[in-house]
Tab-separated table of C-alpha atoms in Angstrom:
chain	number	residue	atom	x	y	z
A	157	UNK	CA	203.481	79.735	122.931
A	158	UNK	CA	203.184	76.751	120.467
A	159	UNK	CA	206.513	74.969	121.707
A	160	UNK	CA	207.597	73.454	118.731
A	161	UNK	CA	206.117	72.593	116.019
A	162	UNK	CA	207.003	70.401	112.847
A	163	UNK	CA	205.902	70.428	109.390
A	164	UNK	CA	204.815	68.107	107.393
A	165	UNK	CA	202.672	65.623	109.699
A	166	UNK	CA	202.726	62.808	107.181
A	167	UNK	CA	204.312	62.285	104.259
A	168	UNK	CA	204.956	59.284	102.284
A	169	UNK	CA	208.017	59.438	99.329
A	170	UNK	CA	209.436	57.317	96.805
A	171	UNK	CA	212.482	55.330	97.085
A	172	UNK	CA	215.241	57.790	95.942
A	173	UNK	CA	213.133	60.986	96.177
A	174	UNK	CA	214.104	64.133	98.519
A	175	UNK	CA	212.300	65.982	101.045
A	176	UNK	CA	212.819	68.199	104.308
A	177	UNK	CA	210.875	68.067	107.656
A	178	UNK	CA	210.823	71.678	109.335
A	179	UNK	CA	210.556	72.437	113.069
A	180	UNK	CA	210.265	75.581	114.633
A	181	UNK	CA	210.450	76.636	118.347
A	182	UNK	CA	209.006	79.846	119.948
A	183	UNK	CA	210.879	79.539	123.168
A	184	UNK	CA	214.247	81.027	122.441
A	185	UNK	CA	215.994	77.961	123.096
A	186	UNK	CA	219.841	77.525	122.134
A	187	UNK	CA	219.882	73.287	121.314
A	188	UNK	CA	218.196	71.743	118.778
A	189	UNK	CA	217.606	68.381	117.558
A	190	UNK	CA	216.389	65.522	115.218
A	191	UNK	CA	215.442	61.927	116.323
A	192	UNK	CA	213.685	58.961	114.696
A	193	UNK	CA	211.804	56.756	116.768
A	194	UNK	CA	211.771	53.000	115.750
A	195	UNK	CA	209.191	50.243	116.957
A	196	UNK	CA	211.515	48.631	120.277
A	197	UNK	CA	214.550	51.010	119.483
A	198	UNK	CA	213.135	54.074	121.624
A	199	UNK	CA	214.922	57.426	120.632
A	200	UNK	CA	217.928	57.911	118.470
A	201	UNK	CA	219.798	60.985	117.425
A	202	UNK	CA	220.101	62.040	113.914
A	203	UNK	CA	221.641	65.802	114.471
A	204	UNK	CA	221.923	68.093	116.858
A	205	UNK	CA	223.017	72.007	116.947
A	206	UNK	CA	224.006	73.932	119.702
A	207	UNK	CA	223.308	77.338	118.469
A	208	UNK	CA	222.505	78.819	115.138
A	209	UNK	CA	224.758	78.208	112.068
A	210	UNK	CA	226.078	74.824	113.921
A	211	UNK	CA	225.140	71.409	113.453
A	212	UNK	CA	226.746	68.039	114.750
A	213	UNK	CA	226.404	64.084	114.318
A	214	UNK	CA	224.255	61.980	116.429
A	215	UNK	CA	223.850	58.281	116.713
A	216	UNK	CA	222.751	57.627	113.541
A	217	UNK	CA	223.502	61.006	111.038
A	218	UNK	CA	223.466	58.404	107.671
A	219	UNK	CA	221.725	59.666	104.854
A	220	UNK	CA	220.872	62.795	106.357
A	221	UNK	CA	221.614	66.437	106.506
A	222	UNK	CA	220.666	69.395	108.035
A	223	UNK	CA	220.515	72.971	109.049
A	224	UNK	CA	219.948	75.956	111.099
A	225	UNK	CA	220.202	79.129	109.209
A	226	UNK	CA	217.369	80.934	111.966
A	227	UNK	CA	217.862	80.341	115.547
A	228	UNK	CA	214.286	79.021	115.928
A	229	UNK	CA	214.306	76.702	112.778
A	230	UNK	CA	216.060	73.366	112.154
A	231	UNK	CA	215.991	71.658	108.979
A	232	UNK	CA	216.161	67.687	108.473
A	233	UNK	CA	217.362	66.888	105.095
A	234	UNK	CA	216.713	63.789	102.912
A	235	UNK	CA	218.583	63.731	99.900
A	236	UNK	CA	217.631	60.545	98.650
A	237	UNK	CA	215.271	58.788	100.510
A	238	UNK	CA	215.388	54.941	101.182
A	239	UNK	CA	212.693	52.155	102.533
A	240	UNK	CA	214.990	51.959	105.474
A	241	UNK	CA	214.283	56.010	106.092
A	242	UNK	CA	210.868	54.914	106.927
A	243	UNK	CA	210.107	56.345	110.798
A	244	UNK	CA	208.538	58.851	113.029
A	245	UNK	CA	211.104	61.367	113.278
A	246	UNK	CA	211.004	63.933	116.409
A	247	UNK	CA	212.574	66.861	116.830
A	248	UNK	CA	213.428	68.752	120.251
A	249	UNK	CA	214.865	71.864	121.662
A	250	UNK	CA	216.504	73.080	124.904
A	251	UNK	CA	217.838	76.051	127.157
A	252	UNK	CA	221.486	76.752	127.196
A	253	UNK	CA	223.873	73.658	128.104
A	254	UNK	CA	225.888	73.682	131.346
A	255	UNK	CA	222.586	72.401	132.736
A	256	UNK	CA	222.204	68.628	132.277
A	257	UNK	CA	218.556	68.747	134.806
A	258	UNK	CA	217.728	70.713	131.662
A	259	UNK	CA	214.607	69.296	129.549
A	260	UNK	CA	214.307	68.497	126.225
A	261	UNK	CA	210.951	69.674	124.396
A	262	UNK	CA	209.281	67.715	121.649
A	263	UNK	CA	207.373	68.324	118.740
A	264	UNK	CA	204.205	66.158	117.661
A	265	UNK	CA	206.100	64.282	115.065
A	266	UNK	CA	206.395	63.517	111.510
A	267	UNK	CA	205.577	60.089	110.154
A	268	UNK	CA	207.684	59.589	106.715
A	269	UNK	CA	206.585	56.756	104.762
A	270	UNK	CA	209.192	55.151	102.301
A	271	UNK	CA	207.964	53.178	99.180
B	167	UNK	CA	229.036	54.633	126.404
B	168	UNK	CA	225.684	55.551	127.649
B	169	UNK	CA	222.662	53.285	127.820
B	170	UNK	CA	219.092	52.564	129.634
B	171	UNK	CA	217.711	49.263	129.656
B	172	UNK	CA	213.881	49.427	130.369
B	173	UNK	CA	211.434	46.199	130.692
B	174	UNK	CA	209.534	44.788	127.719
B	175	UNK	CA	206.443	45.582	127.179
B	176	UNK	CA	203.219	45.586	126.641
B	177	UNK	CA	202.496	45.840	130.694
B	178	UNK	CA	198.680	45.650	130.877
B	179	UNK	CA	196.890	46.338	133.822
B	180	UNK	CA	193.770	47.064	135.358
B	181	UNK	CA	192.304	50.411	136.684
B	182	UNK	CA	193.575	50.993	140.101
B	183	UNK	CA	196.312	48.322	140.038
B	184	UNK	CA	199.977	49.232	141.097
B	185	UNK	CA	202.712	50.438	138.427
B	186	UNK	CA	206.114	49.679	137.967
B	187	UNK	CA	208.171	49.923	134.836
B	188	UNK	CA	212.141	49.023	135.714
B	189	UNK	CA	214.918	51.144	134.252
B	190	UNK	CA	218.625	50.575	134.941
B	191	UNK	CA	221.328	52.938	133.350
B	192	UNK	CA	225.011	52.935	132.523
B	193	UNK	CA	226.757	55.816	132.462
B	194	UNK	CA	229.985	58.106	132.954
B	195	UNK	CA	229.802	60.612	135.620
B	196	UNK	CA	226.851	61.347	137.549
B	197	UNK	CA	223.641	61.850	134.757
B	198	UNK	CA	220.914	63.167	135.129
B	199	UNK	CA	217.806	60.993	134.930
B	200	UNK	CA	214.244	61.381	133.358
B	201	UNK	CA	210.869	59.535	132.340
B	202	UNK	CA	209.431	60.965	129.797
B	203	UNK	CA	205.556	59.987	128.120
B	204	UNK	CA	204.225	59.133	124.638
B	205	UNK	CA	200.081	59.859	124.486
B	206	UNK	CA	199.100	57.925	121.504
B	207	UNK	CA	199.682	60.350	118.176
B	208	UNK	CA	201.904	63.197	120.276
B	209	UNK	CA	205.548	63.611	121.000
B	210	UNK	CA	206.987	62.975	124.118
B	211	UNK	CA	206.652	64.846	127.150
B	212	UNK	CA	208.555	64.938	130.762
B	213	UNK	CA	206.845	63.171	133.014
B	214	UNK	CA	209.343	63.522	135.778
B	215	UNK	CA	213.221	63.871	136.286
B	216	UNK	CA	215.973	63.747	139.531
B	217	UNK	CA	219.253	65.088	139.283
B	218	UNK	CA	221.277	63.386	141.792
B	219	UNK	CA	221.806	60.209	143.988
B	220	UNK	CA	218.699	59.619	146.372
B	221	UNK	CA	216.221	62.097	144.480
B	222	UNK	CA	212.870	61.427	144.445
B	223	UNK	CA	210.890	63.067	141.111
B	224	UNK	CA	207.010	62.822	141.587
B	225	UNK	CA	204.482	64.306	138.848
B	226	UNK	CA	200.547	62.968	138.495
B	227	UNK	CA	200.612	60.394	141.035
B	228	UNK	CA	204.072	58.922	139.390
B	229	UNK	CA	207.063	59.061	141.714
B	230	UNK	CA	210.795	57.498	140.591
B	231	UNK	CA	213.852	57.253	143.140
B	232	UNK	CA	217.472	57.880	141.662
B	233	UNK	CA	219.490	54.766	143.008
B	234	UNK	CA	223.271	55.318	142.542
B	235	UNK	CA	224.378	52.010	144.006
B	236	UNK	CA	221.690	49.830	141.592
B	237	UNK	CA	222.200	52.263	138.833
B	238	UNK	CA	218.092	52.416	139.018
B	239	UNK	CA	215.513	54.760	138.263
B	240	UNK	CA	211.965	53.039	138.328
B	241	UNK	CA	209.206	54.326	137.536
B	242	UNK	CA	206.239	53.330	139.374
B	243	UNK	CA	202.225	54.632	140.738
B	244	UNK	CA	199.877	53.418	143.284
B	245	UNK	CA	196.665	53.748	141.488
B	246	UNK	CA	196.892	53.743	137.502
B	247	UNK	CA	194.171	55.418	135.265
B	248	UNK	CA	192.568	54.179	131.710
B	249	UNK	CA	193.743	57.774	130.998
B	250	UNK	CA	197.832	56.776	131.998
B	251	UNK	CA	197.854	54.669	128.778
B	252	UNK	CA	200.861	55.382	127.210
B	253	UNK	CA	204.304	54.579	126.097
B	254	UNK	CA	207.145	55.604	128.453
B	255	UNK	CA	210.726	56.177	128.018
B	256	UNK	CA	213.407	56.059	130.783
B	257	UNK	CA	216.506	58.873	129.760
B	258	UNK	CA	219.970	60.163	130.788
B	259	UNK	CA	221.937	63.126	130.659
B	260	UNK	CA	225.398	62.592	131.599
B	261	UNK	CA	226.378	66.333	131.173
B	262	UNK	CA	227.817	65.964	127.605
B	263	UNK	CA	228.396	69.394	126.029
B	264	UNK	CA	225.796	68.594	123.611
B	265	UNK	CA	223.172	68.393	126.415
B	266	UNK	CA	221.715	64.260	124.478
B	267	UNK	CA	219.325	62.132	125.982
B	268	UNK	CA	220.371	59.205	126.028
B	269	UNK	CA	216.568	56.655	126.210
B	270	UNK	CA	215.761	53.486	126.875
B	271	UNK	CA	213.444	51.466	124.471
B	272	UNK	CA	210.203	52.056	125.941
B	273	UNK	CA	207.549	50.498	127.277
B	274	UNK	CA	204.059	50.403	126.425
B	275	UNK	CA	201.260	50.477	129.325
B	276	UNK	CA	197.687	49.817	128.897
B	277	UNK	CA	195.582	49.919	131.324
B	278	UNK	CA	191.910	48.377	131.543
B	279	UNK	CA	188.730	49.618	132.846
């Protein structure tokens, strides 16, 4: 199993340019979601989706959109990207709700670079 | 609404010396409670969890105790390892339907030979 895994690793984009970060899970898992992970600011929600075709706000959804056509894939969307964009965004994936001892996986991370 | 308040780092310490990194929660209902790690260059993984009042979760030497009455959940180990540097995240679940974590900030641990 490779968990999940995201795509690109790096990236670095121009003010007002687009660009969407894929993750994938092999492990069948029903919740998905997309974080960005700020120096002192620990974890916050972009998105979340609790099965496929859904999708729902987080924290912080702002300038963001995404998707989940395929029940193992979740798309993070930047339309146009801004300077304040700039992060290491994570994205996670989990069994079946009803269970709140359940654990959230984690990919390796992509670190987006805004100009 | 939800939060987790961890303790500034950097926490240095020397090989051998005794961990602990606080964590104190609000929170509606009874959550769930984790500690999850950040190797340098990886995503995070669980490092341990407890599910209700008075649980102990242990992994790797690292044990935490769920504390209802000081909404607490510290994290701490008796013998710490160059290898245990790390960043580490304190997290809820308080059962919403979207099963979020809720995390502290973090705190960075570095550990000397």
């Amino acid at each position: 199993n490779a968990g999940v895994t995201q795509t690109p690793k790096f990236r670095v984009l121009k003010t007002g340019q687009s660009m969407t970060l894929l993750c994938a899970q092999d492990m069948n898992h029903e919740y998905m979601y997309w974080y960005r992970q700020d120096p002192g600011m620990g974890l916050r929600l972009i998105h979340y989706s609790v099965g496929e075709g859904t999708t729902a706000k987080g924290e912080v959804p702002d300038g963001y959109n995404v998707s989940r056509l395929k029940k193992q894939n979740f798309l993070l969307g930047l339309e146009s990207a801004a300077p304040s964009q700039t992060s290491v965004y994570f994205c996670a994936s989990s069994q079946l709700a009803g269970k709140q001892y359940n654990e959230q996986f984690f990919g390796p991370g992509t670190r987006l670079t805004v100009l | 609404g939800n939060s987790v308040t961890q303790m500034e780092g950097p926490v240095t310490l020397s090989e051998e010396a005794f961990l602990t990194i606080n964590c104190t929660y609000t929170a509606t209902g009874y959550p769930s409670l984790f500690w999850y790690v950040q190797y340098p260059g990886e995503g995070l993984q669980l490092l341990l969890k407890a599910t209700k009042a008075d649980d102990k979760g242990s992994n790797k030497g690292f044990e935490a105790t769920y504390r209802k009455e000081t909404t607490s959940f510290h994290l701490e180990k008796g013998s710490v390892q160059v290898s245990d540097s790390a960043v580490y995240f304190c997290a809820l679940n308080s059962g919403n339907a979207g099963n979020m974590l809720t995390f502290g900030g973090g705190t960075r641990l570095m550990v000397k030979p």
